[in-house]
Amino acid sequence: MLEGMGRRTTGAVAGVLAGAVALGVAELAAAFVRPESAPVEAVGAGVVRLTPAAVKDFAIRTFGAYDKTALIVGILVLLVPIAALLGMLAARRRWIGMLGFAAFGLLGVVAAAVQPDAGPLDPVPSLVGAVVGLGTLGLLLRTPDPEITPEGYERRRFLALAGASVAAAALAGYGGRALQKARFAADRSRAAVRIPRAASPAPPVPAGADLRLPGLSPWRTGDADFYRVDTALTLPQVAAETWRLTVHGRVDHPVTLTYEELLKRPLIERDITLCCVSNPVGGPYIGNARWTGVRLADLLREAGVHPDADQIVSRSADGMTIGTPTAVVLDGRDAMLAVAMNGVPLPIKHGFPVRMLVPGLYGYVSACKWLVDLELTTFADYDAYWVPRGYSAQAPVKTESRIDTPRDGARRPAGRVAVAGVAWAQHKGISRVEVRVDDGPWRPARLAPVPTADTWRQWVYDWDATPGDHVLRVRATDSTGYTQTGAQADVAPNGATGWHSASVTVG
Ligand SMILES: Nc1nc2c(c(=O)[nH]1)N[C@H]1C(S)=C(S)[C@@H](COP(=O)(O)O)O[C@H]1N2
Ligand SMILES: [Mo]
């Protein structure tokens, strides 16, 4: 027994340290397999796969782009008391505590092995981490023979070993993460990419498409502000040099393309607004960018799509599956395999080297990032990732609008107030936006011009604001004559509806 430090405390400290060493060493080992094989990432990815869609929506709403960090931090925080308890158990009954530790190692091994895109080496980092962690625990808890040990030796030895464990865990952990980044980053590949000039340039953007009002989202969304939604805990690192796209299934001539071959095809450049089905009314998961890519319809016609193949299933390097109606891709719209965004090669988080885009469809049924495979099949034969999780197999974008300024809860002096925002109905186009103050009549807003029906449209309403509390509401009408419903619907199964509102105090 250590003087000044009870056996329980020693056990708890030893448990936490052994756990930290195990995870650190596993991160280091993962740098030699692949980042997704590290146990915390693998368990996290398993949690994401098993999480019901409703909980995922909640996480996206609550943590936004930080939902993955929140999950990883959550797992680590949960592990600390468990490791402490197992350490205390091990200090009493060595083998029982060790078995508990081994069980956690096994959890990592299994989680890594069952990933849909797992390689044969994926369980190795968890295994190596577990073995080294168990060794550390044994070393920390070993009691030297009291007969031959001088007083105070045991305490000094424990503290020295504990210090060494902290250092080893931090070094292996941080070093491992850094090495993972260095070894698997697609950054280098991306930096070498040159996108040829588009054969079909984007239709000119009319002057005044961006009203440039304070508080209003810019018409074109910069990369830093473009939302990101995906299930990837670690960004898939796909090098352009080794990228291959296979088009197969119900086609006459299956095709395999390299990145070089893709760039040799005529490129189109288009402004397209992309939005997420998980975007709540008034939410931020929408952005407008200039995309460059290859027309998907041409590629499909060359492959000879069978008339019965009503679904295109796109697959990503990380195992995501997305189902898109073949007829929509072939109906003449600018569906593309995109290679650039706002004039630069696709950022890694937006799908480098190649992603799909179909104007007018929500991202989960059209916009597969890190695309590697296109299978022509049928809706009857195959359910893509989100379908068994409670989302519709087909999901055109709903006509919606958002007030950007003034924000909900804002204060303004009485007089002229510019109420402004964006409205979208991709591939149909927005033909009218109206604003209502309190229970007053709907009044038309002024619409900014747009190059095509595939982008969102800015609007502004000059409000003569009178003192008091007011509620502003907005609704849009698309080119088919459909006016956005005020009925509130949840994001599941196929997109939220309702009027966005902002409460404003004037005076
Ligand atoms: N590989 C992959 N592609 C994906 C997803 C994903 O989880 N994995 N999410 C889709 C969803 S739900 C949306 S809304 C868009 C978001 O694209 P962005 O992150 O570039 O904005 O990507 C789509 N493509
Ligand atoms: Mo989405």
Coordinates of C-alpha atoms and ligand atoms in Angstrom, one line a residue:
M1 CA 0.0 0.0 0.0
L2 CA 1.2 3.5 -0.9
E3 CA 1.6 5.8 2.1
G4 CA -0.5 9.0 1.8
M5 CA -2.3 7.6 -1.2
G6 CA -5.0 4.9 -0.6
R7 CA -5.1 1.8 -2.7
R8 CA -8.4 3.1 -4.3
T9 CA -6.9 6.4 -5.4
T10 CA -3.9 4.6 -6.8
G11 CA -6.1 2.3 -8.6
A12 CA -8.3 5.1 -10.0
V13 CA -5.3 7.1 -11.2
A14 CA -3.6 4.0 -12.7
G15 CA -6.9 3.1 -14.5
V16 CA -7.2 6.6 -16.1
L17 CA -3.5 6.7 -17.1
A18 CA -3.6 3.2 -18.6
G19 CA -6.7 4.2 -20.5
A20 CA -5.0 7.3 -21.8
V21 CA -1.9 5.3 -22.9
A22 CA -4.1 2.8 -24.6
L23 CA -6.0 5.4 -26.6
G24 CA -2.8 7.4 -27.4
V25 CA -0.9 4.3 -28.6
A26 CA -4.0 3.3 -30.7
E27 CA -4.0 6.8 -32.4
L28 CA -0.3 6.3 -33.2
A29 CA -1.0 2.8 -34.6
A30 CA -3.9 4.2 -36.6
A31 CA -1.5 6.5 -38.4
F32 CA -0.1 3.3 -40.0
V33 CA -3.5 1.8 -40.8
R34 CA -6.0 4.7 -41.4
P35 CA -7.4 7.4 -39.2
E36 CA -10.9 5.8 -39.2
S37 CA -9.4 2.7 -37.5
A38 CA -8.6 4.5 -34.2
P39 CA -10.9 3.1 -31.5
V40 CA -12.6 6.4 -30.5
E41 CA -13.3 7.3 -34.1
A42 CA -14.5 3.8 -34.8
V43 CA -16.8 3.7 -31.8
G44 CA -18.0 7.2 -32.6
A45 CA -18.8 6.2 -36.2
G46 CA -20.7 3.1 -34.9
V47 CA -22.7 5.4 -32.6
V48 CA -23.5 7.7 -35.6
R49 CA -24.6 4.6 -37.6
L50 CA -26.9 3.4 -34.8
T51 CA -28.3 6.7 -33.8
P52 CA -31.9 7.3 -34.8
A53 CA -32.5 10.1 -37.3
A54 CA -34.4 12.2 -34.8
V55 CA -31.4 12.3 -32.4
K56 CA -29.1 13.1 -35.3
D57 CA -31.3 16.1 -36.2
F58 CA -31.2 17.2 -32.6
A59 CA -27.4 17.0 -32.5
I60 CA -27.2 18.9 -35.8
R61 CA -29.5 21.6 -34.4
T62 CA -27.8 21.8 -31.0
F63 CA -24.2 21.5 -31.9
G64 CA -24.2 22.5 -35.5
A65 CA -20.9 21.7 -37.2
Y66 CA -19.5 20.8 -33.9
D67 CA -21.7 17.7 -33.5
K68 CA -18.8 15.3 -34.2
T69 CA -16.5 17.1 -31.8
A70 CA -19.3 16.9 -29.2
L71 CA -19.6 13.1 -29.8
I72 CA -15.9 12.5 -29.5
V73 CA -15.6 14.7 -26.4
G74 CA -18.7 12.9 -25.0
I75 CA -17.1 9.5 -25.5
L76 CA -13.8 10.6 -23.9
V77 CA -15.6 12.1 -20.9
L78 CA -17.6 8.9 -20.4
L79 CA -14.4 6.8 -20.5
V80 CA -12.7 8.7 -17.6
P81 CA -14.9 7.4 -14.7
I82 CA -15.1 4.0 -16.3
A83 CA -11.3 3.7 -16.5
A84 CA -11.1 5.0 -12.9
L85 CA -13.5 2.3 -11.7
L86 CA -11.8 -0.4 -13.6
G87 CA -8.5 0.7 -12.1
M88 CA -9.9 0.6 -8.6
L89 CA -11.2 -2.9 -9.3
A90 CA -7.8 -3.9 -10.7
A91 CA -6.1 -2.7 -7.5
R92 CA -8.2 -5.1 -5.5
R93 CA -8.8 -8.0 -7.9
R94 CA -6.1 -7.7 -10.6
W95 CA -7.6 -10.1 -13.1
I96 CA -11.2 -8.8 -12.9
G97 CA -10.1 -5.3 -13.5
M98 CA -7.8 -6.4 -16.3
L99 CA -10.7 -8.3 -17.9
G100 CA -12.8 -5.2 -17.8
F101 CA -10.1 -3.2 -19.6
A102 CA -9.8 -6.0 -22.1
A103 CA -13.5 -5.8 -22.8
F104 CA -13.2 -2.1 -23.7
G105 CA -10.3 -3.0 -26.0
L106 CA -12.6 -5.6 -27.6
L107 CA -15.3 -2.9 -28.1
G108 CA -12.8 -0.9 -30.1
V109 CA -11.7 -4.0 -32.1
V110 CA -15.3 -4.8 -33.0
A111 CA -16.3 -1.2 -33.8
A112 CA -13.3 -0.9 -36.1
A113 CA -13.9 -4.3 -37.8
V114 CA -17.6 -3.7 -38.5
Q115 CA -17.3 -0.4 -40.3
P116 CA -18.8 -0.7 -43.8
D117 CA -15.5 0.3 -45.4
A118 CA -13.2 -1.5 -42.9
G119 CA -9.9 -3.0 -44.1
P120 CA -8.4 -6.2 -42.6
L121 CA -6.0 -4.1 -40.5
D122 CA -8.6 -1.9 -39.0
P123 CA -8.9 -3.8 -35.7
V124 CA -5.1 -3.6 -35.1
P125 CA -4.8 -0.2 -33.5
S126 CA -7.4 -1.1 -30.9
L127 CA -5.7 -4.4 -30.2
V128 CA -2.2 -2.7 -29.9
G129 CA -3.7 0.0 -27.7
A130 CA -5.4 -2.5 -25.4
V131 CA -2.3 -4.6 -25.0
V132 CA 0.0 -1.6 -24.2
G133 CA -2.7 -0.2 -21.9
L134 CA -3.0 -3.5 -20.0
G135 CA 0.8 -3.6 -19.6
T136 CA 0.8 0.0 -18.3
L137 CA -1.9 -0.9 -15.7
G138 CA 0.0 -3.9 -14.6
L139 CA 3.2 -1.9 -14.2
L140 CA 1.5 0.9 -12.3
L141 CA -0.2 -1.5 -9.9
R142 CA 2.7 -3.8 -9.3
T143 CA 3.6 -3.9 -5.6
P144 CA 7.3 -4.4 -5.0
D145 CA 8.4 -6.8 -2.3
P146 CA 8.2 -4.8 1.0
E147 CA 11.0 -6.8 2.6
I148 CA 13.6 -5.4 0.2
T149 CA 12.1 -2.0 -0.6
P150 CA 13.3 1.1 1.1
E151 CA 10.7 3.4 2.6
G152 CA 9.1 5.9 0.2
Y153 CA 10.4 3.9 -2.8
E154 CA 7.0 2.7 -3.8
R155 CA 5.5 6.2 -3.8
R156 CA 8.4 7.6 -5.8
R157 CA 8.2 4.7 -8.2
F158 CA 4.4 5.2 -8.8
L159 CA 4.8 8.9 -9.3
A160 CA 7.6 8.4 -11.8
L161 CA 5.7 5.8 -13.7
A162 CA 2.5 7.9 -13.7
G163 CA 4.5 10.9 -15.1
A164 CA 6.0 8.7 -17.8
S165 CA 2.5 7.4 -18.7
V166 CA 1.1 10.9 -19.1
A167 CA 4.0 11.8 -21.3
A168 CA 3.7 8.6 -23.4
A169 CA -0.1 9.0 -23.8
A170 CA 0.2 12.7 -24.9
L171 CA 3.1 12.0 -27.2
A172 CA 1.6 9.0 -28.8
G173 CA -1.8 10.7 -29.0
Y174 CA -0.8 14.0 -30.4
G175 CA 2.0 12.6 -32.5
G176 CA -0.3 9.9 -33.8
R177 CA -3.0 12.5 -34.9
A178 CA -0.3 14.6 -36.5
L179 CA 1.1 11.6 -38.4
Q180 CA -2.4 10.6 -39.5
K181 CA -2.9 14.0 -41.0
A182 CA 0.5 14.0 -42.7
R183 CA 0.1 10.5 -44.1
F184 CA -3.5 10.6 -45.2
A185 CA -4.1 14.2 -46.1
A186 CA -5.5 14.7 -49.6
D187 CA -4.2 18.3 -49.3
R188 CA -1.1 17.6 -51.3
S189 CA -3.1 16.0 -54.0
R190 CA -5.5 18.9 -54.1
A191 CA -2.8 21.5 -54.2
A192 CA -1.5 19.8 -57.4
V193 CA -4.8 19.8 -59.2
R194 CA -5.4 22.3 -62.1
I195 CA -9.0 22.6 -63.2
P196 CA -9.3 23.4 -67.0
R197 CA -11.4 26.3 -68.2
A198 CA -15.1 25.4 -68.5
A199 CA -16.3 24.8 -72.0
S200 CA -19.7 26.2 -70.9
P201 CA -19.2 29.2 -68.6
A202 CA -21.8 30.2 -66.0
P203 CA -24.6 32.4 -67.2
P204 CA -23.7 36.0 -66.3
V205 CA -24.8 37.1 -62.8
P206 CA -27.0 40.2 -63.3
A207 CA -25.9 43.4 -61.6
G208 CA -27.8 43.7 -58.3
A209 CA -28.1 40.0 -57.6
D210 CA -26.4 40.8 -54.3
L211 CA -28.3 43.7 -52.6
R212 CA -25.3 44.0 -50.3
L213 CA -27.3 45.0 -47.2
P214 CA -25.9 44.7 -43.7
G215 CA -27.0 41.5 -42.1
L216 CA -28.1 39.9 -45.4
S217 CA -26.3 36.7 -46.4
P218 CA -24.1 37.4 -49.4
W219 CA -25.6 36.0 -52.7
R220 CA -22.5 33.8 -53.2
T221 CA -21.5 31.9 -50.1
G222 CA -17.8 31.7 -49.5
D223 CA -16.1 28.4 -48.5
A224 CA -15.6 29.5 -44.9
D225 CA -19.4 30.2 -44.5
F226 CA -20.7 27.3 -46.5
Y227 CA -22.5 24.8 -44.3
R228 CA -21.2 21.3 -43.9
V229 CA -23.4 18.3 -43.2
D230 CA -22.1 14.7 -43.4
T231 CA -21.6 11.6 -41.2
A232 CA -17.8 11.6 -41.5
L233 CA -16.0 11.8 -38.2
T234 CA -12.6 12.0 -39.9
L235 CA -12.7 13.7 -43.4
P236 CA -12.2 11.0 -46.1
Q237 CA -8.8 11.6 -47.7
V238 CA -9.1 10.7 -51.4
A239 CA -6.2 11.5 -53.6
A240 CA -7.1 12.6 -57.2
E241 CA -4.2 10.4 -58.5
T242 CA -5.8 7.2 -57.3
W243 CA -9.4 8.2 -57.6
R244 CA -11.6 6.0 -59.8
L245 CA -15.3 6.3 -60.6
T246 CA -17.2 3.2 -61.7
V247 CA -20.6 3.5 -63.4
H248 CA -22.3 0.1 -63.4
G249 CA -25.5 -1.8 -62.7
R250 CA -28.3 -1.5 -65.2
V251 CA -26.2 -0.1 -68.0
D252 CA -25.1 -1.4 -71.4
H253 CA -21.5 -0.4 -71.0
P254 CA -20.1 -0.1 -67.5
V255 CA -17.5 2.6 -67.3
T256 CA -14.5 3.3 -65.1
L257 CA -13.0 6.8 -65.1
T258 CA -9.8 8.3 -63.7
Y259 CA -9.7 11.9 -62.5
E260 CA -7.6 12.9 -65.5
E261 CA -10.2 11.3 -67.8
L262 CA -12.9 13.2 -66.0
L263 CA -11.1 16.6 -66.4
K264 CA -10.7 15.9 -70.2
R265 CA -14.4 16.0 -70.7
P266 CA -16.1 19.3 -71.4
L267 CA -16.7 21.2 -68.1
I268 CA -19.7 23.3 -67.2
E269 CA -19.7 26.0 -64.7
R270 CA -23.0 26.9 -62.9
D271 CA -24.3 28.8 -59.8
I272 CA -26.3 26.4 -57.8
T273 CA -27.9 26.7 -54.3
L274 CA -27.5 23.5 -52.2
C275 CA -29.6 22.9 -49.1
C276 CA -30.0 20.3 -46.5
V277 CA -33.3 18.5 -45.6
S278 CA -32.3 19.0 -42.0
N279 CA -32.5 22.7 -42.3
P280 CA -35.2 24.0 -39.9
V281 CA -37.3 26.9 -40.9
G282 CA -35.0 29.9 -40.9
G283 CA -32.0 27.7 -40.5
P284 CA -28.4 28.0 -41.8
Y285 CA -27.9 24.8 -43.7
I286 CA -28.1 26.3 -47.2
G287 CA -25.5 28.0 -49.4
N288 CA -25.0 29.2 -52.9
A289 CA -21.8 28.5 -54.8
R290 CA -20.3 28.4 -58.3
W291 CA -19.6 24.8 -59.2
T292 CA -17.6 23.4 -62.1
G293 CA -18.1 19.9 -63.3
V294 CA -19.0 17.3 -65.9
R295 CA -22.6 16.9 -67.0
L296 CA -23.8 13.7 -65.5
A297 CA -26.5 13.1 -68.1
D298 CA -23.9 12.8 -70.9
L299 CA -21.9 10.2 -68.9
L300 CA -25.0 8.2 -68.2
R301 CA -26.1 8.3 -71.9
E302 CA -22.7 7.0 -72.9
A303 CA -23.0 4.1 -70.4
G304 CA -26.4 3.3 -71.9
V305 CA -28.8 3.4 -68.9
H306 CA -31.5 0.7 -69.1
P307 CA -35.0 2.2 -69.2
D308 CA -36.1 0.4 -66.0
A309 CA -33.2 1.9 -63.9
D310 CA -35.2 4.6 -62.1
Q311 CA -32.6 5.1 -59.3
I312 CA -28.9 6.2 -59.4
V313 CA -27.2 5.1 -56.2
S314 CA -24.0 7.2 -55.6
R315 CA -21.5 5.8 -53.1
S316 CA -18.7 7.7 -51.3
A317 CA -15.3 6.6 -50.2
D318 CA -16.6 6.5 -46.7
G319 CA -19.5 4.2 -47.5
M320 CA -22.4 6.8 -47.7
T321 CA -25.1 5.9 -50.2
I322 CA -27.4 8.5 -51.8
G323 CA -30.3 7.7 -54.1
T324 CA -31.3 10.0 -57.0
P325 CA -34.1 9.6 -59.5
T326 CA -32.5 8.9 -62.9
A327 CA -35.3 10.9 -64.7
V328 CA -34.4 14.0 -62.8
V329 CA -30.7 13.8 -63.8
L330 CA -31.7 13.2 -67.4
D331 CA -34.4 16.0 -67.6
G332 CA -32.0 18.6 -68.9
R333 CA -31.1 20.3 -65.7
D334 CA -27.4 20.9 -64.8
A335 CA -26.8 17.8 -62.8
M336 CA -23.1 17.4 -62.5
L337 CA -20.1 15.6 -61.1
A338 CA -18.5 18.7 -59.6
V339 CA -14.7 19.1 -59.3
A340 CA -14.5 22.8 -58.3
M341 CA -16.3 25.1 -55.9
N342 CA -16.1 28.9 -56.3
G343 CA -13.1 28.6 -58.7
V344 CA -10.9 26.3 -56.7
P345 CA -10.7 22.4 -56.5
L346 CA -13.4 21.1 -54.2
P347 CA -12.4 21.7 -50.6
I348 CA -11.9 18.3 -48.8
K349 CA -14.8 18.9 -46.5
H350 CA -17.1 19.5 -49.5
G351 CA -16.1 16.2 -51.2
F352 CA -12.6 16.4 -52.9
P353 CA -11.9 15.2 -55.5
V354 CA -15.4 14.7 -56.9
R355 CA -19.0 15.1 -55.7
M356 CA -22.4 15.0 -57.3
L357 CA -24.8 17.9 -57.5
V358 CA -28.4 18.0 -58.8
P359 CA -30.2 21.4 -58.7
G360 CA -33.6 21.2 -57.0
L361 CA -33.0 18.2 -54.8
Y362 CA -31.9 18.1 -51.1
G363 CA -28.3 17.1 -50.5
Y364 CA -29.1 13.7 -49.0
V365 CA -30.7 12.6 -52.3
S366 CA -28.3 14.2 -54.7
A367 CA -25.0 15.6 -53.5
C368 CA -22.7 12.6 -52.6
K369 CA -19.3 13.9 -51.6
W370 CA -16.1 11.9 -52.0
L371 CA -18.0 10.1 -54.8
V372 CA -16.4 6.8 -56.1
D373 CA -19.3 4.7 -57.5
L374 CA -22.5 5.2 -59.4
E375 CA -24.9 2.2 -59.6
L376 CA -27.9 2.3 -61.9
T377 CA -30.6 0.4 -60.0
T378 CA -34.3 0.8 -59.0
F379 CA -36.0 2.4 -56.0
A380 CA -37.7 -1.0 -55.5
D381 CA -34.4 -2.8 -55.3
Y382 CA -32.4 -0.5 -53.1
D383 CA -32.8 1.9 -50.1
A384 CA -30.0 4.5 -49.7
Y385 CA -28.6 5.4 -46.3
W386 CA -31.2 7.8 -45.0
V387 CA -34.3 5.9 -46.2
P388 CA -34.4 3.2 -43.5
R389 CA -33.6 6.0 -41.1
G390 CA -37.0 7.7 -41.7
Y391 CA -36.4 10.0 -44.6
S392 CA -38.2 9.9 -48.0
A393 CA -36.5 8.1 -50.9
Q394 CA -37.3 11.1 -53.1
A395 CA -37.1 14.7 -51.9
P396 CA -37.3 17.7 -54.1
V397 CA -36.4 21.0 -52.4
K398 CA -39.4 22.8 -50.9
T399 CA -40.2 26.4 -51.7
E400 CA -38.9 28.3 -48.6
S401 CA -37.8 31.8 -47.5
R402 CA -35.8 33.2 -44.6
I403 CA -35.5 36.6 -42.9
D404 CA -31.8 37.5 -42.4
T405 CA -32.3 41.0 -41.1
P406 CA -33.5 42.2 -38.7
R407 CA -32.7 39.2 -36.6
D408 CA -35.2 37.7 -34.2
G409 CA -35.0 39.8 -30.9
A410 CA -33.4 42.8 -32.6
R411 CA -34.1 46.5 -31.7
R412 CA -34.5 49.2 -34.3
P413 CA -35.3 52.9 -34.1
A414 CA -38.7 53.9 -35.6
G415 CA -38.8 54.8 -39.3
R416 CA -37.4 53.1 -42.4
V417 CA -36.1 49.5 -41.7
A418 CA -34.9 47.3 -44.5
V419 CA -36.3 43.8 -43.9
A420 CA -34.3 41.4 -46.1
G421 CA -33.5 37.8 -46.6
V422 CA -33.3 35.0 -49.1
A423 CA -35.9 32.7 -50.8
W424 CA -35.3 29.5 -52.7
A425 CA -37.1 27.0 -54.9
Q426 CA -34.2 25.5 -56.9
H427 CA -34.9 24.7 -60.5
K428 CA -38.4 26.2 -60.3
G429 CA -37.3 29.7 -59.3
I430 CA -38.8 32.3 -57.0
S431 CA -41.4 34.7 -58.5
R432 CA -42.8 36.5 -55.5
V433 CA -41.8 37.1 -51.8
E434 CA -44.2 38.8 -49.4
V435 CA -43.8 40.1 -45.9
R436 CA -46.4 40.5 -43.2
V437 CA -46.1 42.8 -40.2
D438 CA -48.1 41.4 -37.2
D439 CA -51.6 40.5 -38.5
G440 CA -51.5 43.0 -41.4
P441 CA -51.8 42.2 -45.1
W442 CA -49.0 40.4 -47.0
R443 CA -47.1 43.0 -48.9
P444 CA -44.7 42.3 -51.8
A445 CA -41.0 42.5 -51.3
R446 CA -38.6 43.7 -54.0
L447 CA -36.7 40.7 -55.6
A448 CA -33.1 40.9 -56.6
P449 CA -32.3 39.5 -60.1
V450 CA -30.8 36.0 -60.5
P451 CA -29.0 34.3 -63.4
T452 CA -31.1 31.1 -63.3
A453 CA -33.8 29.3 -61.4
D454 CA -31.2 27.2 -59.7
T455 CA -30.1 29.7 -57.1
W456 CA -31.7 31.4 -54.2
R457 CA -32.9 34.9 -54.6
Q458 CA -32.4 37.9 -52.3
W459 CA -35.4 40.1 -51.4
V460 CA -35.9 43.3 -49.4
Y461 CA -39.0 45.0 -48.0
D462 CA -38.9 48.6 -46.9
W463 CA -40.8 48.7 -43.7
D464 CA -42.0 51.9 -42.1
A465 CA -41.5 50.7 -38.5
T466 CA -43.8 52.1 -35.8
P467 CA -42.8 52.0 -32.1
G468 CA -43.7 48.8 -30.2
D469 CA -43.2 45.1 -30.5
H470 CA -43.8 43.5 -33.9
V471 CA -43.6 40.2 -35.6
L472 CA -42.3 40.0 -39.1
R473 CA -43.2 37.0 -41.3
V474 CA -42.1 36.0 -44.8
R475 CA -43.5 33.7 -47.5
A476 CA -42.4 32.9 -51.0
T477 CA -44.1 31.9 -54.2
D478 CA -42.4 29.9 -56.9
S479 CA -42.7 30.0 -60.7
T480 CA -45.3 27.2 -60.7
G481 CA -47.6 29.6 -58.7
Y482 CA -47.2 27.6 -55.5
T483 CA -47.1 29.8 -52.3
Q484 CA -45.1 28.5 -49.4
T485 CA -47.4 26.9 -46.7
G486 CA -47.6 28.3 -43.2
A487 CA -48.3 24.8 -41.9
Q488 CA -45.3 23.8 -39.8
A489 CA -43.7 20.5 -40.7
D490 CA -40.6 18.8 -39.1
V491 CA -37.4 18.3 -41.1
A492 CA -38.2 14.6 -41.3
P493 CA -39.3 12.9 -43.6
N494 CA -38.7 15.3 -46.4
G495 CA -38.0 18.9 -45.3
A496 CA -39.4 21.5 -42.9
T497 CA -42.2 23.9 -43.8
G498 CA -43.6 27.0 -42.1
W499 CA -43.2 30.7 -42.3
H500 CA -40.0 32.2 -40.8
S501 CA -40.6 35.0 -38.4
A502 CA -38.6 37.5 -36.5
S503 CA -39.8 39.5 -33.4
V504 CA -38.5 43.0 -33.4
T505 CA -38.8 45.9 -30.9
V506 CA -39.1 49.3 -32.5
G507 CA -38.3 52.5 -30.6
Ligands
LIG1 N1 -20.2 11.1 -48.5 C1 -21.2 11.9 -48.1 N2 -21.8 12.8 -48.9 C2 -22.8 13.6 -48.5 C3 -23.3 13.4 -47.1 C4 -22.6 12.5 -46.3 O1 -23.0 12.4 -45.1 N3 -21.6 11.8 -46.8 N4 -24.3 14.3 -46.7 C5 -25.2 14.8 -47.7 C6 -26.0 15.9 -47.2 S1 -27.2 15.4 -46.1 C7 -25.9 17.2 -47.6 S2 -27.1 18.3 -47.1 C8 -24.8 17.6 -48.4 C9 -24.0 18.8 -47.8 O2 -23.0 19.1 -48.5 P1 -21.9 20.2 -47.9 O3 -21.4 19.6 -46.7 O4 -20.8 20.3 -49.0 O5 -22.6 21.5 -47.7 O6 -23.9 16.6 -48.7 C10 -24.5 15.3 -48.9 N5 -23.4 14.4 -49.3
MO2 MO -28.5 17.1 -45.7

